Structures are given as C-alpha cells and as structure tokens.
XYZ file of N, CA, C and O in Angstrom:
460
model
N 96.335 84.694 110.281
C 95.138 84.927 109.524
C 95.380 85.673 108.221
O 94.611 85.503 107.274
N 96.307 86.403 108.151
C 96.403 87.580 106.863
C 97.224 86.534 106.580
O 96.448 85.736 107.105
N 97.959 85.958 106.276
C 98.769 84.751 104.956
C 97.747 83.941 104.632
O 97.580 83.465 103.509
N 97.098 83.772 105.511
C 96.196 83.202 104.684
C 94.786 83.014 104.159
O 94.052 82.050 103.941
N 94.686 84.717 104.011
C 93.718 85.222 103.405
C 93.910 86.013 102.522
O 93.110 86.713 101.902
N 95.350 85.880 102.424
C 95.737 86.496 101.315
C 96.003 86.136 99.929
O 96.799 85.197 99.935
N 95.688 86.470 98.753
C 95.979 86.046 97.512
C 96.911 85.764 96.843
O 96.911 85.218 95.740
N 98.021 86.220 97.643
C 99.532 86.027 97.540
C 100.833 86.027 97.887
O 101.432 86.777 97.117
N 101.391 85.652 98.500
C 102.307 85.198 99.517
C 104.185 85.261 98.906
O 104.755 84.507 98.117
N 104.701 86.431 99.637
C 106.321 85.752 99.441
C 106.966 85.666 100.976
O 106.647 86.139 102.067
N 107.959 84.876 100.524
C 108.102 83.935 99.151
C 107.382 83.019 99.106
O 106.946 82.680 100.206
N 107.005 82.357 98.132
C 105.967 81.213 97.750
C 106.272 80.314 98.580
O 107.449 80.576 98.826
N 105.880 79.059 99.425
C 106.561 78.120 99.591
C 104.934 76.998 99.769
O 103.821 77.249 100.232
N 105.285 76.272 99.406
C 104.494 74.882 98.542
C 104.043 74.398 99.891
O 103.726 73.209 99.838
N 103.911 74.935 101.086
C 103.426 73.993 102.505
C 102.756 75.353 102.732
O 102.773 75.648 103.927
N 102.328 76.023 102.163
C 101.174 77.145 102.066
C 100.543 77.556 101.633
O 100.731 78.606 101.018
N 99.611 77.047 101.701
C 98.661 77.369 100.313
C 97.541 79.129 100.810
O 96.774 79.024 101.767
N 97.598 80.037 100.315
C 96.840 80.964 100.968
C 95.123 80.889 100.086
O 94.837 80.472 98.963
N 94.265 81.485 101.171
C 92.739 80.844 99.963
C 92.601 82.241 99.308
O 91.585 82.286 98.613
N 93.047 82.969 99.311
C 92.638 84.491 97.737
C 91.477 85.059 98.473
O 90.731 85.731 97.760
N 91.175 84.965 99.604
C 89.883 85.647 99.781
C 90.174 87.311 100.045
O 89.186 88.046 100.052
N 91.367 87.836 100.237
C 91.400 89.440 99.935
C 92.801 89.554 98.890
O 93.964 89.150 98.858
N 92.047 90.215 98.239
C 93.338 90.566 96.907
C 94.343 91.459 97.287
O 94.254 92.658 97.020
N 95.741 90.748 98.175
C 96.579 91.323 98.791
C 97.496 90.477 98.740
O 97.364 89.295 99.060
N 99.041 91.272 98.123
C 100.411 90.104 98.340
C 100.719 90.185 99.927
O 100.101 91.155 100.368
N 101.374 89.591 100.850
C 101.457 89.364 101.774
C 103.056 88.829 101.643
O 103.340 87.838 100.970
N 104.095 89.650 102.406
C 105.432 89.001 103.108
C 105.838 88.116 104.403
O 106.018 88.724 105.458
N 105.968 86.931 104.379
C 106.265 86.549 105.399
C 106.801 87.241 106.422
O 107.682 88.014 106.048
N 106.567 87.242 107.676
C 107.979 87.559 108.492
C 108.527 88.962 108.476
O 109.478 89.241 109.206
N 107.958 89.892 107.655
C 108.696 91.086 106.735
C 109.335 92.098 108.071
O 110.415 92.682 108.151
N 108.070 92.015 109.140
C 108.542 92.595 110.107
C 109.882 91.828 111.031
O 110.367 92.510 111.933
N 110.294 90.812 110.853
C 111.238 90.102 111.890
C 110.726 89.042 112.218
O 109.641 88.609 111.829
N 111.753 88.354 113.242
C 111.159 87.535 113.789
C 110.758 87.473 115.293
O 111.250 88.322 116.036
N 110.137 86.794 115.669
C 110.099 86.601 117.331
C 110.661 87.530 117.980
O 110.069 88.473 118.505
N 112.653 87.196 117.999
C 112.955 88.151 118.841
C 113.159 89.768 118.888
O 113.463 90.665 119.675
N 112.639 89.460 116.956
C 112.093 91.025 116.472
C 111.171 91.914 116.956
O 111.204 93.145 116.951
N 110.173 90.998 117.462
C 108.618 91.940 118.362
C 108.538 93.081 118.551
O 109.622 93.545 118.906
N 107.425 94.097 118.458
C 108.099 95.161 118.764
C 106.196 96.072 118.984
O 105.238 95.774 118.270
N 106.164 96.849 119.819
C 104.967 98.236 120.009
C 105.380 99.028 118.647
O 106.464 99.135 118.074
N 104.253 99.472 118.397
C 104.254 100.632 117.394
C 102.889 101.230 116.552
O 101.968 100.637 115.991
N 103.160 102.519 116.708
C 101.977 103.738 116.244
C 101.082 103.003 115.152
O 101.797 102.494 114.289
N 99.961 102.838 114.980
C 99.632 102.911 113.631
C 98.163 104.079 113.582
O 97.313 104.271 114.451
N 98.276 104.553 112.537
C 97.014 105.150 112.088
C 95.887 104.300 111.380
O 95.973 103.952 110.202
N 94.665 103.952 112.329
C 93.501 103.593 112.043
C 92.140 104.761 111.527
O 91.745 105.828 111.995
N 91.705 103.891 110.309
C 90.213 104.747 109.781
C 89.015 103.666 109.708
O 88.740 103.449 108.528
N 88.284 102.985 110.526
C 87.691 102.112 110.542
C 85.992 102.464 110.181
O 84.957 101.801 110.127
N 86.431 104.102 109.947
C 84.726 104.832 110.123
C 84.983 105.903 109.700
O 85.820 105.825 108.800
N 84.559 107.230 109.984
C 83.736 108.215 109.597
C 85.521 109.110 109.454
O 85.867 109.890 108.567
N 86.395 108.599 110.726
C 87.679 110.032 111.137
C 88.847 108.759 111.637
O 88.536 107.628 112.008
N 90.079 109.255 111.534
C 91.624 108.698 111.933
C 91.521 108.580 113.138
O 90.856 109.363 113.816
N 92.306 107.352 113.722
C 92.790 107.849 114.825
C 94.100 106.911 115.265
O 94.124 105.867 114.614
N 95.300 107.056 116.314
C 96.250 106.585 116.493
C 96.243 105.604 117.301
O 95.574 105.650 118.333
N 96.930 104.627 116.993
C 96.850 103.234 118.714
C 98.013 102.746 118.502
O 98.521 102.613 117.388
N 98.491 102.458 119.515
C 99.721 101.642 119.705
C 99.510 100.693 119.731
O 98.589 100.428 120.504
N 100.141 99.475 118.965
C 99.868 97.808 118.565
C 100.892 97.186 118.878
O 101.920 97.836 119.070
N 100.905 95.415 119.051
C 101.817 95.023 118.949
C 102.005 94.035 118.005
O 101.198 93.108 117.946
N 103.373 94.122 116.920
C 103.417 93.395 115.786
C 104.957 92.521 116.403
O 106.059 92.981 116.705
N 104.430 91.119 116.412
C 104.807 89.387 116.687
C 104.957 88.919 115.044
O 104.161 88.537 114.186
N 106.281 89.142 115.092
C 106.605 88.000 113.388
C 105.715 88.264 112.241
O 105.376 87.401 111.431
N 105.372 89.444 112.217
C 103.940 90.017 111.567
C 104.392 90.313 110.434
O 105.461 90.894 110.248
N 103.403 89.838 109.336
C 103.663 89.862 107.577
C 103.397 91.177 106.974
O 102.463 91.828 107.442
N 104.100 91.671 105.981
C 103.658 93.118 105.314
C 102.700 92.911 104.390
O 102.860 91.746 104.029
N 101.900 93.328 103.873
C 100.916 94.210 102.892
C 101.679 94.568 101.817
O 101.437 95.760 101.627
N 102.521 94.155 100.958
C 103.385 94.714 100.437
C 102.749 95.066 99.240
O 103.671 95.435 98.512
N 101.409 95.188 98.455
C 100.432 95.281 97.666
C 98.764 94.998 98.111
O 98.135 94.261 98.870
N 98.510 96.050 97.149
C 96.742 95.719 97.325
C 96.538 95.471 96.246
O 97.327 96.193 95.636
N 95.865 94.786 95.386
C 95.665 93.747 94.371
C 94.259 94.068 93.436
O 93.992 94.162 92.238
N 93.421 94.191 94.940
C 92.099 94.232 94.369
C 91.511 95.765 94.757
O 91.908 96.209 95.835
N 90.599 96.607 93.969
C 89.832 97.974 94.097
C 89.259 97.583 95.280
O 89.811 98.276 96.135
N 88.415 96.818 95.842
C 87.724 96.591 97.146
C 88.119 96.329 97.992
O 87.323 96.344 98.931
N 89.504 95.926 98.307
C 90.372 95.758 99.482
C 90.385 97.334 100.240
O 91.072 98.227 99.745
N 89.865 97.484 101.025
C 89.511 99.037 101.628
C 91.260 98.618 102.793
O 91.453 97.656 103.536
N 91.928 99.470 102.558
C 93.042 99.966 103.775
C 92.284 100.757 105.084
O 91.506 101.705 105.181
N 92.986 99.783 106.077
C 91.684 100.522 107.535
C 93.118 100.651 108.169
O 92.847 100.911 109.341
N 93.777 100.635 108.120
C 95.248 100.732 108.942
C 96.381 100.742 108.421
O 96.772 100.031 107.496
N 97.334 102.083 109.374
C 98.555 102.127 108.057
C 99.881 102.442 109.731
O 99.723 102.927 110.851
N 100.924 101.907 109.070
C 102.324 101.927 109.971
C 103.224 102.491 108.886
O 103.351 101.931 107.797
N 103.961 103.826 109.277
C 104.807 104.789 108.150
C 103.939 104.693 106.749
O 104.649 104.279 105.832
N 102.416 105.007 106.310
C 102.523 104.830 105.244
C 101.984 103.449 104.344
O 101.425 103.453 103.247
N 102.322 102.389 105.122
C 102.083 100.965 104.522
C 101.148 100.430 105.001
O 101.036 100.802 106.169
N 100.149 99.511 104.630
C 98.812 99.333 104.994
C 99.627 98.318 106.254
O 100.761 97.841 106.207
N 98.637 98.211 107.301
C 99.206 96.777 108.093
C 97.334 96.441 108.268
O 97.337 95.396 108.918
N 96.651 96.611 108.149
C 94.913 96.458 108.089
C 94.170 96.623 107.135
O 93.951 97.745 106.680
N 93.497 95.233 106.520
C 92.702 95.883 105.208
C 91.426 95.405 105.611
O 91.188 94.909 106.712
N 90.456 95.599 104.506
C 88.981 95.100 104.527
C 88.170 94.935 103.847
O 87.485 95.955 103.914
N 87.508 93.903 102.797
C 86.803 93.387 102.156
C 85.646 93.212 102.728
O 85.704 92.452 103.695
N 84.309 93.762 102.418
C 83.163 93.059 102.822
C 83.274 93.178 104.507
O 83.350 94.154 105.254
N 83.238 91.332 104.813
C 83.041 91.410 105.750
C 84.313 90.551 106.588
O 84.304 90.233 107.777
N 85.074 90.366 105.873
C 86.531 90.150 106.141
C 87.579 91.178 106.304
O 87.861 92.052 105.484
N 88.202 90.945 107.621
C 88.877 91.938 108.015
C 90.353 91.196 108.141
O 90.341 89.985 108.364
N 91.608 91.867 108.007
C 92.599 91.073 108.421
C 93.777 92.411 109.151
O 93.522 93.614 109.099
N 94.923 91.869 109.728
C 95.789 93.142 110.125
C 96.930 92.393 110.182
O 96.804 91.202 110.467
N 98.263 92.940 109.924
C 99.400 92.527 110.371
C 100.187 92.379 111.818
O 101.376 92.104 111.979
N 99.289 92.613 112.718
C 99.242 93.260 114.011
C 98.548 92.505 114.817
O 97.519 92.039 114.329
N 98.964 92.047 116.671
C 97.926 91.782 117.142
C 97.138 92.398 118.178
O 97.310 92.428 119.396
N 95.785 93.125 117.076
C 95.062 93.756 118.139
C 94.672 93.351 119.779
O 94.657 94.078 120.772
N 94.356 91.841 119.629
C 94.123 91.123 121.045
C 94.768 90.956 122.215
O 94.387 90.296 123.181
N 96.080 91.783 122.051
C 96.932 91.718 122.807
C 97.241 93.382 123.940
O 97.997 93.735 124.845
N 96.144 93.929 123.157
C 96.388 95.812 123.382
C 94.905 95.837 124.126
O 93.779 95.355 124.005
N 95.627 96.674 124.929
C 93.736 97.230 125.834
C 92.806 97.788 125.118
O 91.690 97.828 125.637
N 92.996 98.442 123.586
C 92.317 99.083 123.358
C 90.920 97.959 122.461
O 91.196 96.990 121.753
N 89.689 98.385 122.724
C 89.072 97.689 122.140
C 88.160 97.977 120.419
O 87.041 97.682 119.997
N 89.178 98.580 119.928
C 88.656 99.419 118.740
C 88.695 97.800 118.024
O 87.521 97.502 117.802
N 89.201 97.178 117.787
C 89.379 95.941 116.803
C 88.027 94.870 116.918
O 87.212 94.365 116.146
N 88.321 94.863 118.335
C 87.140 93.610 118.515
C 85.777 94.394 118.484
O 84.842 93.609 118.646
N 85.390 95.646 118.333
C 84.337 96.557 118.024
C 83.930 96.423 116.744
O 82.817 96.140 116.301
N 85.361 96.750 115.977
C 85.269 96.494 114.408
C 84.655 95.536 113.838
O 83.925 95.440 112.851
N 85.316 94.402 115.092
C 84.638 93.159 113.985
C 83.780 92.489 114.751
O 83.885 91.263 114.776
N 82.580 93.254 115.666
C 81.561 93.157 116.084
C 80.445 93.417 115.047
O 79.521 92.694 114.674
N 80.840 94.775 114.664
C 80.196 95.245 113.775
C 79.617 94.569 112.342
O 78.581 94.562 111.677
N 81.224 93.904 112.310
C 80.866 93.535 110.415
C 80.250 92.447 110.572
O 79.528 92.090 109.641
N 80.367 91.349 112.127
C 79.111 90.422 112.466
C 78.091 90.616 111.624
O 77.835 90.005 110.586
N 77.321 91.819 112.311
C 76.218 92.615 112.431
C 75.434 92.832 111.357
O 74.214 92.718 111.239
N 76.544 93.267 110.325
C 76.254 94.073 108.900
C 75.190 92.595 108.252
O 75.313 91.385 108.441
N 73.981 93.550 107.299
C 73.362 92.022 106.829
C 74.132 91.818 105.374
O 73.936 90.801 104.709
C-alpha cells in the first residue's frame, strides 16, 4: 500500500507506477528482504500522547522523505518515519494486521468516521 501511495519510489522501475496520493519518497525493500523479517519498537502519536508497540516489518519500504507539509508522521522506528497521514489516508511501512495490538485498525476506524 505505501509504494503505492506514494509520490515517489526508488529505485524507479517502469512496472510501477505509484498514484502521488501522499507526498512521500518511498524505498523499496529498504528494510530487507523476506528472509530479512524482523519485530521491532516503534513510537506511535496517532492522537493527543506517544506511545510504544512492537510491529512486524515483512520486506517493508522506508520513508526516506516527506515531500509534502500535510503528510503528518504518526510513526517513527530509530527516528525515521515508518507511518504517515494525509487527510484521510493513512499508510505504514509495517504490518499492523499481523500484531495483537489493535491501535491501527482503531486508527483507521476513525478516519472512516471523520466527515
């Protein structure tokens, strides 16, 4: 979902077209691959205060820029965004659906919601 909602993609490659809908470069792969997988900390702000969850990132692309002023950062790993948020588009480098915790699918209950 984040390659390709992203505005910009490395490396480029011509059998990908991403649609620009959040103004963010995006790295393929940046985290590894497959047998790269791996748990890890990130700090989430989805609201009012921080808080920590353990995720799991699968062949997962970096954030390696934010592009646009309205791209809001809702999630960060050492520092580097791995979660941003436009409106009512949400994306993460990470897959929340895979973790017990249900802060993600809350999140984007919510922005349902929003009129």
């Amino acid at each position: 979902g984040l390659i390709l909602l992203a505005e910009k993609m490395e490396p480029e490659d011509e059998r990908v077209q991403p649609f620009g809908i959040l103004g963010v470069t995006v790295k393929r792969n940046a985290y590894g691959r497959q047998a790269d997988s791996f748990h890890g900390e990130i700090l989430v702000n989805l609201g009012d205060s921080e808080t920590r969850e353990k995720t799991i990132f699968i062949r997962a692309p970096e954030i390696v820029e934010v592009l646009d002023k309205d791209v809001q950062v809702v999630a960060k790993r050492a520092e580097r965004p791995v979660g941003v948020r436009k409106g009512k588009v949400m994306a993460t480098s990470f897959h929340p659906e895979l973790t017990e915790s249900t802060t993600w699918h809350e999140a984007f209950l919510d922005l349902c919601s929003l009129s």
